[in-house]
Amino acid sequence: MEHQHHNASSPKPHLDVGVDTTIYGADGPHHAHSIYGGDHEHDGDFLTELENNRLQRGLHQRHIQMIAIAGAIGTGLFLGLGSSIQTGGPLGALLGYATVGLIVCAVQFALGEVAALLPVTGSFVRHAEFLVDPALGFAIGWNIVYGNLLSVPAEISAICVLFQYWTDINSALFICIFILITFLVGISFVGIYGEVEFWFAVLKILLVIFLIIFGLVVDLGGVPGVDRIGFRYWKNPGPFVEHIATGRWGEFLGYWSVMTSAVFSFAGVESLAMAAAETHNPRRNIPKACKKVFARVLIFYVLAVLIVGMIVSSADPRLGEYTGNAAMSPFVIVASSAGIRAIPSIVNAVVITSAWSSSNQALLSGTRVLYGLAIKRQAPAIFLRTTSWGVPYVCVCFNTCFMFLAFMSLSSSAMTVFYWLVDLTAAGVLVSWSCILFNHTRLCAAMRKQGISRRELPFYNSWTQYSSPAALVMCQVILWTGGFSVFTKGGWDAATFVSAYLDIPLVTAAFLLWKFVIKKTKVVDLSTLPIRAALDQVAANPEPPEEELGKNRWRFARFLWD
């Protein structure tokens, strides 16, 4: 057992005995209580004996860093940048992604600080119960579960479209294949999932680096038969594009539209702490991953947006053609114009791995949040059953049943219904980021009220107590204005309205239902939060010192993840 694991004999200052929960492993039923204990409001918010003994720590630092990178670098980067350039112009798109990148920075550091103190399964969902209100954890948790139940079949459907770029084989075959292999990865030891995501992320990073260099070569006239472009497209048609309105206001709306779409491109960076109880030395590795993932993702996106804005004109009509495969990538558009035939297939292949990687990540996130909800008795206890190698197999099987919704994409009418269901949680990214930032803001407020220095946290930064509230305001502004185009004259679109706003009443209804009808919960009193007890447990259970990387022949490549 790892040094950072807590055992039932650990001291429990200020806390009563935790919740007695029947759990099921491969060898039958057991009883578990919170390792740290807890009163009524906090049962199971600290690492529980169930997580400590039933889940296996199979994820290392390189795994969780790459899980977040793999989730953030996907179709939004490879295929979606063209529409951002078309909407906001090269400078508008660059500013939009840079702005959201700063918000992601605040989210990552806020998550790192709270997760280092409370490295539990379900991450910020459980943090919300502990720091805000159990009803908030219930609402956010089931919103994430629902979103991920539909994300997996949606990604599998996208894979079918990508394969159609090469072949006319019936999509049902690819649906069956990817349902099977996604299930096998999900039911396997979590370390296998970590390795799969690690190598997929390496492929994505290498492709991004290649495309950035390729774009720079094209821009500088390094491809025979292609003139030097430079910043030609920044001058004509210009750095900004008018969107909906005209003049400066129209240019601002173009920038704002890019920012709302950029949020969904960065989606996934928050998932790296979902399996904190299955991560080696989480108090050190999760904050470390949060810091480094932010830098890598922001650099990749900003450089990619800059290069795309240089090599493709915002007035190019091909940017507005939606095909769902590599043909809509701005890099492919440029490569096709330059007569380079290999790049479209390379991009399409890596985007397929991106889509499957996203489905794996959605399965992990959905199952671990569902498992965390079951710990809190906010989901049926059957979801607590685990395999002998520490995987919540009932959660995995439950999620797998919904993968078969991907077959709805074979019918045009059924596909319309399916994507309406998917659209219901499209704003879930901003809801999740808001939750992370609010959790951190509450933690800072509680520590001030109790006279506890933030320097005592396992991981802290002096500026995060200011960046979290500011980023929270920005998230809320983007959330409530994300569908502004539907309120303009002649701009009404039902699908856009649903994807932009209907997640808000869904989460609100779940919160009110649990708070006032089912459990009648109360907002947690900041003065009674057992922060001192959690800090004492951190001190009583130190993690082993970080191992030296050592000098070996692979050290030169470690810049990718370390």
Coordinates of C-alpha atoms in Angstrom, one line a residue:
M1 CA 0.0 0.0 0.0
E2 CA 1.3 3.5 -0.9
H3 CA 2.6 5.7 1.9
Q4 CA -0.1 8.3 1.2
H5 CA -2.9 5.9 2.0
H6 CA -4.7 6.5 5.2
N7 CA -5.8 3.8 7.5
A8 CA -8.6 3.4 9.9
S9 CA -6.3 3.9 12.9
S10 CA -5.4 7.4 11.9
P11 CA -6.4 10.1 14.4
K12 CA -9.7 11.9 13.7
P13 CA -9.5 15.2 15.5
H14 CA -12.8 17.2 15.7
L15 CA -14.7 14.5 13.9
D16 CA -17.2 11.8 14.7
V17 CA -17.3 8.3 13.3
G18 CA -18.1 8.4 9.5
V19 CA -20.9 6.9 7.6
D20 CA -21.3 3.1 7.7
T21 CA -21.7 2.0 4.2
T22 CA -22.1 -1.5 2.8
I23 CA -19.7 -2.1 0.0
Y24 CA -19.2 -4.9 -2.4
G25 CA -15.9 -6.2 -3.7
A26 CA -15.0 -9.3 -5.6
D27 CA -15.1 -11.3 -2.4
G28 CA -18.4 -10.2 -1.1
P29 CA -20.0 -7.4 1.1
H30 CA -18.0 -5.3 3.5
H31 CA -18.6 -2.3 5.6
A32 CA -16.7 0.9 5.2
H33 CA -16.7 4.3 6.9
S34 CA -15.0 7.6 6.1
I35 CA -11.3 7.3 6.9
Y36 CA -11.3 10.8 8.3
G37 CA -14.7 10.4 9.8
G38 CA -17.3 13.2 9.5
D39 CA -20.5 14.5 10.9
H40 CA -23.8 14.3 9.1
E41 CA -23.0 16.9 6.5
H42 CA -19.5 15.6 5.7
D43 CA -19.8 11.8 5.6
G44 CA -17.5 10.4 3.0
D45 CA -16.1 13.8 1.9
F46 CA -12.6 12.8 2.9
L47 CA -11.0 9.7 1.4
T48 CA -13.1 6.7 2.5
E49 CA -12.0 3.3 3.5
L50 CA -13.9 2.0 0.4
E51 CA -11.7 4.1 -1.9
N52 CA -8.6 3.3 0.1
N53 CA -9.0 -0.5 0.0
R54 CA -11.2 -1.2 -3.0
L55 CA -9.7 1.1 -5.7
Q56 CA -6.2 0.6 -6.9
R57 CA -3.6 3.3 -7.4
G58 CA -2.6 2.7 -11.0
L59 CA -2.3 6.2 -12.4
H60 CA 1.1 7.9 -12.3
Q61 CA 2.0 11.5 -12.8
R62 CA 2.7 11.1 -16.5
H63 CA -0.7 9.4 -16.9
I64 CA -2.8 12.1 -15.3
Q65 CA -0.9 14.9 -17.1
M66 CA -1.6 13.2 -20.4
I67 CA -5.2 12.3 -19.6
A68 CA -5.9 16.1 -19.3
I69 CA -3.9 16.9 -22.4
A70 CA -5.7 14.1 -24.3
G71 CA -9.0 15.5 -23.3
A72 CA -8.3 19.1 -24.2
I73 CA -6.5 18.5 -27.5
G74 CA -9.1 17.0 -29.8
T75 CA -11.4 17.8 -32.7
G76 CA -11.7 21.4 -31.4
L77 CA -8.1 22.0 -32.3
F78 CA -7.7 19.8 -35.3
L79 CA -11.0 20.5 -37.0
G80 CA -12.7 23.5 -35.3
L81 CA -10.1 26.3 -35.5
G82 CA -11.3 27.2 -39.0
S83 CA -14.7 28.2 -37.9
S84 CA -13.2 30.3 -35.1
I85 CA -11.0 32.2 -37.7
Q86 CA -14.0 32.6 -39.9
T87 CA -16.1 34.0 -37.0
G88 CA -13.6 36.3 -35.2
G89 CA -10.7 36.8 -37.7
P90 CA -7.1 35.9 -36.9
L91 CA -6.6 38.3 -34.1
G92 CA -10.1 37.9 -32.7
A93 CA -9.6 34.1 -32.6
L94 CA -6.2 34.5 -31.0
L95 CA -7.5 36.9 -28.3
G96 CA -10.5 34.6 -27.7
Y97 CA -8.4 31.5 -27.1
A98 CA -5.9 33.4 -25.0
T99 CA -8.7 34.8 -22.8
V100 CA -10.2 31.3 -22.2
G101 CA -6.7 30.0 -21.6
L102 CA -6.3 32.4 -18.6
I103 CA -9.6 31.1 -17.3
V104 CA -8.4 27.6 -17.7
C105 CA -5.3 28.6 -15.7
A106 CA -7.4 29.8 -12.8
V107 CA -9.5 26.6 -13.0
Q108 CA -6.5 24.3 -13.0
F109 CA -4.8 26.0 -10.1
A110 CA -8.0 26.1 -8.1
L111 CA -8.6 22.4 -8.7
G112 CA -5.1 21.6 -7.8
E113 CA -5.3 23.4 -4.4
V114 CA -8.5 21.7 -3.3
A115 CA -7.7 18.3 -4.8
A116 CA -4.3 18.2 -3.0
L117 CA -6.2 18.7 0.3
L118 CA -9.0 16.3 -0.6
P119 CA -7.8 13.7 -3.2
V120 CA -11.1 11.8 -3.5
T121 CA -12.9 10.0 -6.3
G122 CA -15.3 12.3 -8.1
S123 CA -13.0 15.3 -7.5
F124 CA -14.9 18.6 -7.5
V125 CA -18.3 16.9 -7.2
R126 CA -17.3 15.7 -3.8
H127 CA -15.5 18.9 -3.0
A128 CA -18.8 20.8 -3.6
E129 CA -20.6 18.7 -1.0
F130 CA -17.8 19.3 1.5
L131 CA -17.3 23.0 0.9
V132 CA -20.7 24.3 -0.3
D133 CA -23.8 22.2 0.0
P134 CA -24.5 18.4 -0.5
A135 CA -27.3 19.4 -2.9
L136 CA -24.7 21.1 -5.2
G137 CA -22.6 17.9 -5.3
F138 CA -25.7 15.9 -6.2
A139 CA -26.7 18.3 -9.0
I140 CA -23.3 18.7 -10.5
G141 CA -22.5 15.0 -10.1
W142 CA -25.6 13.8 -11.9
N143 CA -25.2 16.4 -14.6
I144 CA -21.7 15.0 -15.3
V145 CA -22.9 11.5 -15.2
Y146 CA -25.7 12.3 -17.7
G147 CA -23.4 14.2 -19.9
N148 CA -20.8 11.4 -20.1
L149 CA -23.5 8.8 -20.7
L150 CA -24.3 10.6 -23.9
S151 CA -20.7 11.7 -24.7
V152 CA -19.4 8.2 -25.3
P153 CA -22.0 7.3 -28.0
A154 CA -21.6 10.7 -29.5
E155 CA -17.8 10.2 -29.8
I156 CA -18.4 6.8 -31.3
S157 CA -20.8 8.3 -33.8
A158 CA -18.1 10.9 -34.7
I159 CA -15.6 8.1 -35.3
C160 CA -18.0 6.5 -37.9
V161 CA -18.1 9.9 -39.8
L162 CA -14.3 10.0 -39.7
F163 CA -14.0 6.5 -41.2
Q164 CA -16.4 7.5 -44.0
Y165 CA -13.6 9.8 -45.2
W166 CA -11.8 6.6 -46.4
T167 CA -14.4 3.9 -46.8
D168 CA -18.1 3.1 -47.5
I169 CA -18.2 0.2 -45.1
N170 CA -21.5 0.2 -43.0
S171 CA -21.0 2.3 -39.9
A172 CA -22.6 -0.3 -37.7
L173 CA -19.4 -2.3 -37.9
F174 CA -17.3 0.5 -36.5
I175 CA -19.9 1.2 -33.8
C176 CA -19.7 -2.5 -32.6
I177 CA -15.9 -2.5 -32.7
F178 CA -15.5 0.8 -30.7
I179 CA -18.2 -0.2 -28.2
L180 CA -16.3 -3.4 -27.5
I181 CA -12.8 -1.8 -27.2
T182 CA -14.1 1.1 -25.1
F183 CA -15.7 -1.3 -22.7
L184 CA -12.5 -3.4 -22.5
V185 CA -10.4 -0.4 -21.6
G186 CA -13.0 0.8 -19.1
I187 CA -13.2 -2.6 -17.3
S188 CA -9.5 -3.1 -17.3
F189 CA -7.1 -2.1 -14.5
V190 CA -7.0 1.7 -14.5
G191 CA -3.3 1.7 -15.3
I192 CA -4.1 0.2 -18.7
Y193 CA -6.4 3.1 -19.3
G194 CA -3.6 5.5 -18.3
E195 CA -1.2 3.9 -20.7
V196 CA -3.7 4.1 -23.6
E197 CA -4.4 7.7 -22.9
F198 CA -0.7 8.5 -22.5
W199 CA 0.3 7.2 -25.9
F200 CA -2.7 8.7 -27.6
A201 CA -1.8 12.0 -26.1
V202 CA 1.8 11.7 -27.3
L203 CA 0.4 11.1 -30.8
K204 CA -1.8 14.3 -30.6
I205 CA 1.1 16.4 -29.3
L206 CA 3.4 15.2 -32.0
L207 CA 0.7 16.0 -34.6
V208 CA 0.1 19.4 -33.2
I209 CA 3.9 20.2 -33.2
F210 CA 4.1 18.9 -36.8
L211 CA 1.1 20.9 -38.0
I212 CA 2.4 24.1 -36.3
I213 CA 5.8 23.6 -38.1
F214 CA 4.1 22.7 -41.3
G215 CA 1.9 25.8 -41.1
L216 CA 5.0 28.0 -40.4
V217 CA 6.8 26.5 -43.4
V218 CA 3.8 27.1 -45.7
D219 CA 3.5 30.7 -44.4
L220 CA 7.2 31.4 -45.0
G221 CA 7.0 30.1 -48.6
G222 CA 8.9 26.9 -47.9
V223 CA 6.6 24.7 -50.0
P224 CA 7.4 24.7 -53.8
G225 CA 4.7 26.4 -55.8
V226 CA 3.3 28.3 -52.8
D227 CA 4.1 32.0 -52.3
R228 CA 5.2 33.5 -49.0
I229 CA 2.1 34.5 -47.0
G230 CA 3.5 36.2 -43.9
F231 CA 0.7 38.3 -42.2
R232 CA -1.1 39.0 -45.5
Y233 CA -4.5 37.8 -44.2
W234 CA -4.1 40.0 -41.1
K235 CA -4.2 43.0 -43.5
N236 CA -6.7 41.7 -45.9
P237 CA -9.5 40.8 -45.0
G238 CA -8.2 42.1 -41.7
P239 CA -7.4 41.0 -38.1
F240 CA -11.1 41.0 -37.0
V241 CA -14.3 39.8 -38.6
E242 CA -17.7 41.5 -38.0
H243 CA -20.2 39.1 -36.5
I244 CA -24.0 39.8 -36.4
A245 CA -23.4 43.6 -36.0
T246 CA -21.1 46.0 -37.8
G247 CA -18.2 48.2 -36.8
R248 CA -16.4 47.8 -33.5
W249 CA -19.4 46.2 -31.9
G250 CA -19.5 43.6 -34.6
E251 CA -15.8 42.9 -34.2
F252 CA -16.3 42.5 -30.4
L253 CA -19.1 40.0 -31.0
G254 CA -16.9 38.0 -33.3
Y255 CA -14.3 37.8 -30.6
W256 CA -16.9 36.9 -28.0
S257 CA -18.3 34.1 -30.2
V258 CA -14.8 32.7 -30.5
M259 CA -14.5 32.7 -26.7
T260 CA -17.7 30.8 -26.2
S261 CA -16.6 28.1 -28.7
A262 CA -13.0 28.0 -27.2
V263 CA -14.4 26.9 -23.9
F264 CA -15.6 23.7 -25.4
S265 CA -12.2 23.2 -27.1
F266 CA -10.5 23.3 -23.7
A267 CA -13.1 20.9 -22.1
G268 CA -11.5 18.0 -20.5
V269 CA -8.7 19.6 -18.6
E270 CA -10.8 19.5 -15.4
S271 CA -11.0 15.7 -15.5
L272 CA -7.5 14.9 -14.4
A273 CA -8.5 14.7 -10.7
M274 CA -11.6 12.6 -11.2
A275 CA -9.6 9.4 -10.3
A276 CA -7.6 11.0 -7.5
A277 CA -8.1 8.0 -5.3
E278 CA -6.5 5.9 -8.0
T279 CA -3.5 8.1 -8.5
H280 CA -0.1 7.6 -6.9
N281 CA 0.9 10.4 -4.5
P282 CA -2.1 12.6 -5.5
R283 CA -1.2 15.5 -3.2
R284 CA 2.0 16.0 -5.2
N285 CA 1.1 14.7 -8.7
I286 CA -2.3 16.3 -9.2
P287 CA -1.1 19.9 -8.5
K288 CA 2.0 19.2 -10.6
A289 CA -0.2 18.0 -13.5
C290 CA -2.5 21.0 -13.1
K291 CA 0.4 23.4 -13.5
K292 CA 2.1 21.7 -16.4
V293 CA -1.0 20.7 -18.3
F294 CA -2.2 24.3 -18.4
A295 CA 1.1 25.6 -19.9
R296 CA 1.2 22.9 -22.5
V297 CA -2.4 23.2 -23.6
L298 CA -2.4 27.0 -23.7
I299 CA 0.9 27.0 -25.7
F300 CA -0.4 24.5 -28.2
Y301 CA -3.7 26.2 -28.8
V302 CA -2.3 29.8 -28.9
L303 CA 0.4 28.7 -31.4
A304 CA -2.1 26.7 -33.5
V305 CA -4.6 29.6 -33.6
L306 CA -1.8 32.0 -34.6
I307 CA -0.5 29.8 -37.4
V308 CA -4.0 29.0 -38.8
G309 CA -4.8 32.7 -38.8
M310 CA -1.7 33.3 -40.8
I311 CA -2.1 30.6 -43.5
V312 CA -5.9 30.7 -44.1
S313 CA -8.0 33.7 -44.9
S314 CA -11.0 34.3 -42.7
A315 CA -13.0 34.9 -45.9
D316 CA -12.1 31.4 -47.3
P317 CA -15.5 29.8 -47.9
R318 CA -14.1 26.3 -47.3
L319 CA -13.9 27.1 -43.5
G320 CA -17.7 27.1 -43.3
E321 CA -18.1 23.7 -44.8
Y322 CA -19.0 21.1 -42.1
T323 CA -18.0 17.6 -43.1
G324 CA -17.2 16.1 -39.6
N325 CA -13.9 14.7 -40.9
A326 CA -10.4 15.9 -41.9
A327 CA -11.7 17.8 -44.9
M328 CA -12.9 20.7 -42.7
S329 CA -9.5 21.1 -41.0
P330 CA -7.8 24.4 -41.9
F331 CA -4.4 22.5 -42.0
V332 CA -5.9 20.1 -44.5
I333 CA -7.3 22.9 -46.6
V334 CA -3.9 24.5 -46.9
A335 CA -2.2 21.1 -47.6
S336 CA -4.7 20.3 -50.3
S337 CA -4.1 23.7 -51.9
A338 CA -0.3 23.0 -51.8
G339 CA -0.8 19.6 -53.4
I340 CA 0.4 17.6 -50.3
R341 CA -1.8 14.5 -50.3
A342 CA -0.6 12.6 -47.2
I343 CA -1.6 15.2 -44.5
P344 CA -5.4 14.8 -44.8
S345 CA -5.2 11.1 -44.0
I346 CA -2.7 11.7 -41.2
V347 CA -5.0 14.3 -39.6
N348 CA -8.0 12.1 -40.0
A349 CA -6.3 9.1 -38.4
V350 CA -5.2 11.1 -35.4
V351 CA -8.6 12.7 -35.0
I352 CA -10.0 9.2 -34.9
T353 CA -7.7 8.4 -32.0
S354 CA -8.8 11.8 -30.4
A355 CA -12.4 10.8 -30.6
W356 CA -11.8 7.4 -29.1
S357 CA -9.6 9.0 -26.4
S358 CA -12.5 11.3 -25.6
S359 CA -14.9 8.4 -25.3
N360 CA -12.5 6.6 -22.9
Q361 CA -12.1 9.8 -20.8
A362 CA -15.9 10.3 -20.7
L363 CA -16.3 6.7 -19.5
L364 CA -13.7 7.1 -16.8
S365 CA -15.1 10.5 -15.6
G366 CA -18.7 9.2 -15.7
T367 CA -18.0 6.0 -13.8
R368 CA -15.9 7.7 -11.1
V369 CA -18.4 10.4 -10.5
L370 CA -21.2 7.8 -10.3
Y371 CA -19.1 5.8 -7.9
G372 CA -18.5 8.9 -5.8
L373 CA -22.3 9.6 -5.7
A374 CA -22.9 6.1 -4.5
I375 CA -20.4 6.6 -1.7
K376 CA -22.5 9.6 -0.6
R377 CA -25.8 7.6 -1.0
Q378 CA -26.8 9.9 -3.9
A379 CA -26.9 6.9 -6.2
P380 CA -27.9 3.2 -5.7
A381 CA -25.4 1.2 -3.5
I382 CA -25.0 -1.4 -6.3
F383 CA -22.7 1.1 -8.1
L384 CA -20.2 0.5 -5.2
R385 CA -19.4 -3.0 -6.5
T386 CA -15.8 -3.3 -7.7
T387 CA -13.6 -6.0 -9.3
S388 CA -10.7 -7.6 -7.6
W389 CA -8.4 -5.2 -9.6
G390 CA -10.3 -2.1 -8.3
V391 CA -12.6 -1.1 -11.1
P392 CA -16.3 -0.2 -10.3
Y393 CA -17.6 -2.7 -12.8
V394 CA -21.3 -2.0 -12.3
C395 CA -20.7 1.7 -13.1
V396 CA -18.8 0.6 -16.3
C397 CA -21.5 -1.8 -17.4
F398 CA -24.2 0.9 -16.7
N399 CA -22.3 3.3 -18.9
T400 CA -21.7 0.7 -21.6
C401 CA -25.5 0.1 -22.0
F402 CA -25.8 3.7 -23.2
M403 CA -23.1 3.3 -25.8
F404 CA -25.6 1.5 -28.0
L405 CA -27.3 4.9 -28.5
A406 CA -24.6 5.4 -31.1
F407 CA -26.7 3.2 -33.4
M408 CA -29.2 6.1 -33.5
S409 CA -26.8 7.9 -35.8
L410 CA -27.6 5.4 -38.5
S411 CA -31.1 6.9 -38.9
S412 CA -31.4 10.6 -39.8
S413 CA -34.5 11.1 -37.6
A414 CA -33.1 9.2 -34.7
M415 CA -29.9 11.1 -35.0
T416 CA -31.7 14.4 -34.6
V417 CA -33.3 13.2 -31.4
F418 CA -29.9 11.8 -30.1
Y419 CA -28.0 15.1 -30.7
W420 CA -30.8 17.1 -29.0
L421 CA -30.1 14.9 -25.9
V422 CA -26.4 15.6 -26.3
D423 CA -27.0 19.3 -26.6
L424 CA -28.8 19.3 -23.2
T425 CA -25.4 19.2 -21.4
A426 CA -23.3 21.2 -23.9
A427 CA -23.0 24.0 -21.3
G428 CA -21.8 21.5 -18.7
V429 CA -18.2 22.5 -19.2
L430 CA -18.9 26.0 -17.8
V431 CA -21.0 24.6 -15.1
S432 CA -18.2 22.3 -14.0
W433 CA -15.6 25.1 -14.2
S434 CA -17.8 27.4 -12.1
C435 CA -18.2 24.7 -9.5
I436 CA -14.4 24.2 -9.3
L437 CA -13.8 27.9 -8.9
F438 CA -16.7 28.3 -6.3
N439 CA -15.3 25.4 -4.3
H440 CA -11.9 27.0 -4.1
T441 CA -13.4 30.4 -3.2
R442 CA -15.3 28.8 -0.4
L443 CA -12.2 27.0 0.9
C444 CA -10.3 30.3 1.0
A445 CA -13.2 32.0 2.8
A446 CA -13.4 29.2 5.4
M447 CA -9.6 29.3 6.0
R448 CA -9.8 33.1 6.6
K449 CA -12.8 32.7 8.9
Q450 CA -11.1 30.0 10.9
G451 CA -7.7 31.9 11.0
I452 CA -5.9 29.2 9.2
S453 CA -3.0 30.3 6.9
R454 CA -3.3 29.1 3.3
R455 CA 0.4 28.3 3.5
E456 CA -0.6 25.2 5.4
L457 CA -2.2 23.7 2.3
P458 CA -0.3 20.9 0.6
F459 CA -0.3 23.1 -2.6
Y460 CA -1.1 26.8 -2.7
N461 CA -0.4 30.0 -4.7
S462 CA -0.8 33.5 -3.3
W463 CA -2.7 34.8 -6.3
T464 CA -5.3 32.1 -6.6
Q465 CA -7.6 33.7 -3.9
Y466 CA -8.1 36.6 -6.4
S467 CA -8.0 34.7 -9.7
S468 CA -10.7 32.2 -8.7
P469 CA -13.5 34.8 -8.1
A470 CA -12.5 36.7 -11.2
A471 CA -12.5 33.6 -13.4
L472 CA -15.9 32.6 -11.8
V473 CA -17.4 35.8 -12.9
M474 CA -16.1 35.3 -16.4
C475 CA -17.4 31.8 -16.5
Q476 CA -20.9 33.0 -15.5
V477 CA -20.8 35.8 -18.1
I478 CA -19.8 33.4 -20.9
L479 CA -22.4 30.9 -19.7
W480 CA -25.3 33.3 -19.8
T481 CA -24.2 35.0 -23.0
G482 CA -23.2 31.8 -24.8
G483 CA -26.3 31.7 -27.0
F484 CA -26.6 35.5 -27.5
S485 CA -27.0 35.0 -31.3
V486 CA -30.4 33.4 -30.9
F487 CA -31.8 36.6 -29.5
T488 CA -30.8 38.7 -32.4
K489 CA -33.1 39.5 -35.3
G490 CA -33.5 36.5 -37.5
G491 CA -31.0 34.5 -35.4
W492 CA -33.3 32.2 -33.6
D493 CA -32.1 28.6 -33.7
A494 CA -33.7 26.0 -31.4
A495 CA -30.7 23.7 -31.3
T496 CA -28.4 26.6 -30.4
F497 CA -30.7 27.7 -27.6
V498 CA -31.0 24.2 -26.2
S499 CA -27.2 23.6 -26.2
A500 CA -26.5 27.1 -24.6
Y501 CA -29.1 27.3 -21.9
L502 CA -31.1 24.2 -21.0
D503 CA -28.4 22.7 -18.9
I504 CA -28.9 25.6 -16.5
P505 CA -32.5 24.7 -15.4
L506 CA -31.5 21.0 -15.4
V507 CA -28.8 21.6 -12.8
T508 CA -30.9 24.1 -10.9
A509 CA -33.9 21.6 -10.7
A510 CA -31.6 18.8 -9.4
F511 CA -30.1 21.1 -6.8
L512 CA -33.5 22.3 -5.6
L513 CA -35.0 18.8 -5.6
W514 CA -32.2 17.4 -3.4
K515 CA -32.1 20.4 -1.1
F516 CA -35.7 21.1 -0.4
V517 CA -37.6 17.9 -1.2
I518 CA -35.4 14.8 -0.8
K519 CA -32.8 15.7 1.9
K520 CA -33.5 19.2 3.0
T521 CA -29.8 20.0 3.2
K522 CA -28.2 23.2 4.5
V523 CA -25.4 25.4 3.1
V524 CA -22.2 24.4 5.0
D525 CA -21.2 26.8 7.7
L526 CA -17.7 28.0 6.9
S527 CA -16.8 28.2 10.6
T528 CA -17.5 24.5 11.1
L529 CA -15.7 23.0 8.1
P530 CA -13.2 20.5 9.5
I531 CA -10.3 22.0 7.5
R532 CA -7.9 21.6 10.5
A533 CA -8.7 17.9 10.7
A534 CA -7.9 17.5 7.0
L535 CA -4.6 19.4 7.4
D536 CA -3.7 17.2 10.4
Q537 CA -4.3 14.1 8.2
V538 CA -2.0 15.5 5.6
A539 CA 0.7 16.0 8.2
A540 CA 0.1 12.6 9.6
N541 CA 0.3 10.8 6.3
P542 CA 3.2 12.4 4.3
E543 CA 3.8 11.2 0.8
P544 CA 7.2 9.7 -0.1
P545 CA 9.7 12.1 -1.6
E546 CA 9.7 12.5 -5.3
E547 CA 12.1 10.1 -7.1
E548 CA 14.9 11.6 -9.2
L549 CA 14.3 11.2 -12.9
G550 CA 17.7 9.6 -13.3
K551 CA 19.9 9.8 -16.4
N552 CA 18.7 7.5 -19.1
R553 CA 18.4 7.5 -22.8
W554 CA 14.7 8.5 -22.7
R555 CA 15.3 11.6 -20.6
F556 CA 15.4 13.8 -23.7
A557 CA 11.7 13.0 -24.5
R558 CA 10.4 13.7 -21.0
F559 CA 9.7 17.3 -21.9
L560 CA 6.4 15.9 -23.2
W561 CA 5.1 15.0 -19.7
D562 CA 7.6 16.1 -17.0

